[in-house]
Short mmCIF file of C-alpha atoms in Angstrom, two decimals:
data_model
loop_
_atom_site.label_atom_id
_atom_site.label_comp_id
_atom_site.label_asym_id
_atom_site.label_seq_id
_atom_site.Cartn_x
_atom_site.Cartn_y
_atom_site.Cartn_z
CA MET A 1 -5.46 -17.42 0.79
CA LEU A 2 -7.58 -14.33 1.12
CA LEU A 3 -7.73 -14.59 4.88
CA GLY A 4 -3.74 -14.96 5.09
CA ARG A 5 -3.38 -12.04 3.11
CA ILE A 6 -5.83 -9.85 5.29
CA LEU A 7 -4.39 -11.10 8.40
CA GLY A 8 -0.81 -10.30 7.16
CA TRP A 9 -1.95 -6.56 6.16
CA LEU A 10 -3.68 -6.20 9.62
CA LEU A 11 -0.63 -7.49 11.56
CA LEU A 12 1.71 -5.12 9.30
CA ALA A 13 -0.74 -2.25 10.25
CA LEU A 14 -0.63 -3.07 14.00
CA ALA A 15 3.32 -3.04 13.54
CA MET A 16 3.17 0.47 12.06
CA LEU A 17 1.02 1.63 14.98
CA ALA A 18 3.62 0.26 17.57
CA LEU A 19 6.31 1.81 15.77
CA GLY A 20 4.50 5.19 15.38
CA GLY A 21 4.09 5.05 19.23
CA ASP A 22 7.70 4.51 19.61
CA GLY A 23 8.51 7.24 17.39
CA LEU A 24 6.41 9.67 19.18
CA ARG A 25 7.77 8.37 22.83
CA TRP A 26 11.41 8.97 21.05
CA LEU A 27 10.42 12.56 19.97
CA GLU A 28 8.90 13.41 23.45
CA SER A 29 11.86 11.90 25.58
CA GLY A 30 14.92 12.03 23.36
CA ARG A 31 15.43 8.18 23.83
CA LEU A 32 14.33 5.20 21.85
CA MET A 33 12.54 2.61 23.94
CA LEU A 34 10.78 0.32 21.92
CA ILE A 35 7.52 -1.22 23.51
CA SER A 36 7.43 -4.85 24.13
CA LEU A 37 4.87 -7.29 22.55
CA ARG A 38 3.44 -7.83 25.82
CA ASP A 39 3.09 -4.13 26.82
CA PHE A 40 1.39 -3.55 23.45
CA TRP A 41 -0.75 -6.21 24.06
CA MET A 42 -1.69 -5.25 27.52
CA HIS A 43 -2.93 -1.86 25.91
CA PHE A 44 -5.61 -3.65 23.89
CA HIS A 45 -6.49 -6.63 26.13
CA PRO A 46 -5.17 -6.48 29.70
CA GLU A 47 -6.19 -9.90 30.55
CA GLY A 48 -4.55 -11.36 27.26
CA PRO A 49 -1.31 -12.63 28.24
CA ALA A 50 -2.45 -13.98 31.35
CA LEU A 51 -5.08 -15.88 29.75
CA LEU A 52 -2.73 -17.18 26.87
CA GLN A 53 -0.34 -18.57 29.99
CA SER A 54 -3.35 -20.31 31.54
CA LEU A 55 -3.96 -21.99 28.24
CA LEU A 56 -0.20 -23.11 27.34
CA PRO A 57 1.62 -25.71 29.16
CA PRO A 58 4.63 -24.34 31.37
CA VAL A 59 7.31 -25.93 28.94
CA VAL A 60 5.97 -23.69 25.97
CA TRP A 61 5.41 -20.72 28.03
CA ASP A 62 8.54 -20.37 29.81
CA PRO A 63 11.18 -20.24 27.00
CA ALA A 64 9.19 -19.54 23.78
CA MET A 65 6.64 -17.39 24.94
CA VAL A 66 8.35 -15.09 27.00
CA ALA A 67 11.07 -14.44 24.79
CA ILE A 68 8.71 -13.55 21.92
CA LEU A 69 6.41 -11.38 24.43
CA ALA A 70 9.53 -9.27 25.59
CA ALA A 71 10.65 -8.68 22.03
CA PRO A 72 9.77 -5.14 20.40
CA ALA A 73 6.08 -5.34 19.17
CA GLY A 74 6.85 -3.60 16.00
CA LEU A 75 9.53 -6.27 14.92
CA VAL A 76 7.29 -9.22 15.94
CA LEU A 77 4.35 -8.22 14.20
CA GLY A 78 5.94 -6.88 11.15
CA GLY A 79 7.87 -9.84 10.77
CA LEU A 80 4.92 -12.16 11.09
CA GLY A 81 2.79 -9.91 8.84
CA LEU A 82 5.40 -10.29 6.10
CA VAL A 83 5.58 -13.91 6.50
CA LEU A 84 1.84 -14.31 6.03
CA LEU A 85 1.72 -11.83 3.08
CA ILE A 86 4.75 -14.01 1.45
CA LEU A 87 3.21 -17.47 2.20
CA PHE A 88 -0.41 -16.34 0.77
CA ARG A 89 0.89 -13.94 -2.01
CA ARG A 90 -1.27 -14.20 -5.21
CA GLN A 91 0.09 -16.38 -7.82
CA PRO A 92 0.68 -15.06 -11.37
CA PRO A 93 -2.00 -16.29 -13.74
CA LYS A 94 -0.40 -19.44 -15.61
CA ARG A 95 0.28 -19.08 -19.21
CA ARG A 96 -1.86 -21.14 -21.40
CA GLN A 97 0.18 -23.40 -23.84
CA ARG A 98 -0.88 -22.50 -27.46
CA PHE A 99 -0.83 -24.85 -30.20
CA GLY A 100 -0.89 -24.88 -33.87
CA ALA A 101 -0.46 -21.64 -36.18
CA LEU A 102 -0.54 -19.44 -32.87
CA ALA A 103 2.63 -20.90 -31.23
#
């Protein structure tokens, strides 16, 4: 549970980093150009996408992963982070049943 929340917050922070870079590029050039997940990943680990492609079968790589890696990084990372935060959110404490005169 805790690991899922930490990973969710980390993905949200990376999404904010990607969106912040997109915003700065927008201010510099005057055009909004969102960075793809593949390009964002290449900034941190240049061999990462090629390594993932060698690990996955071509059936999974071509339709699914190519589309995901071409999507805007802020949207993919933010969406995945929100899903993880919702799935692993803290559950409210259960109310105990009271018996007798306190009920």
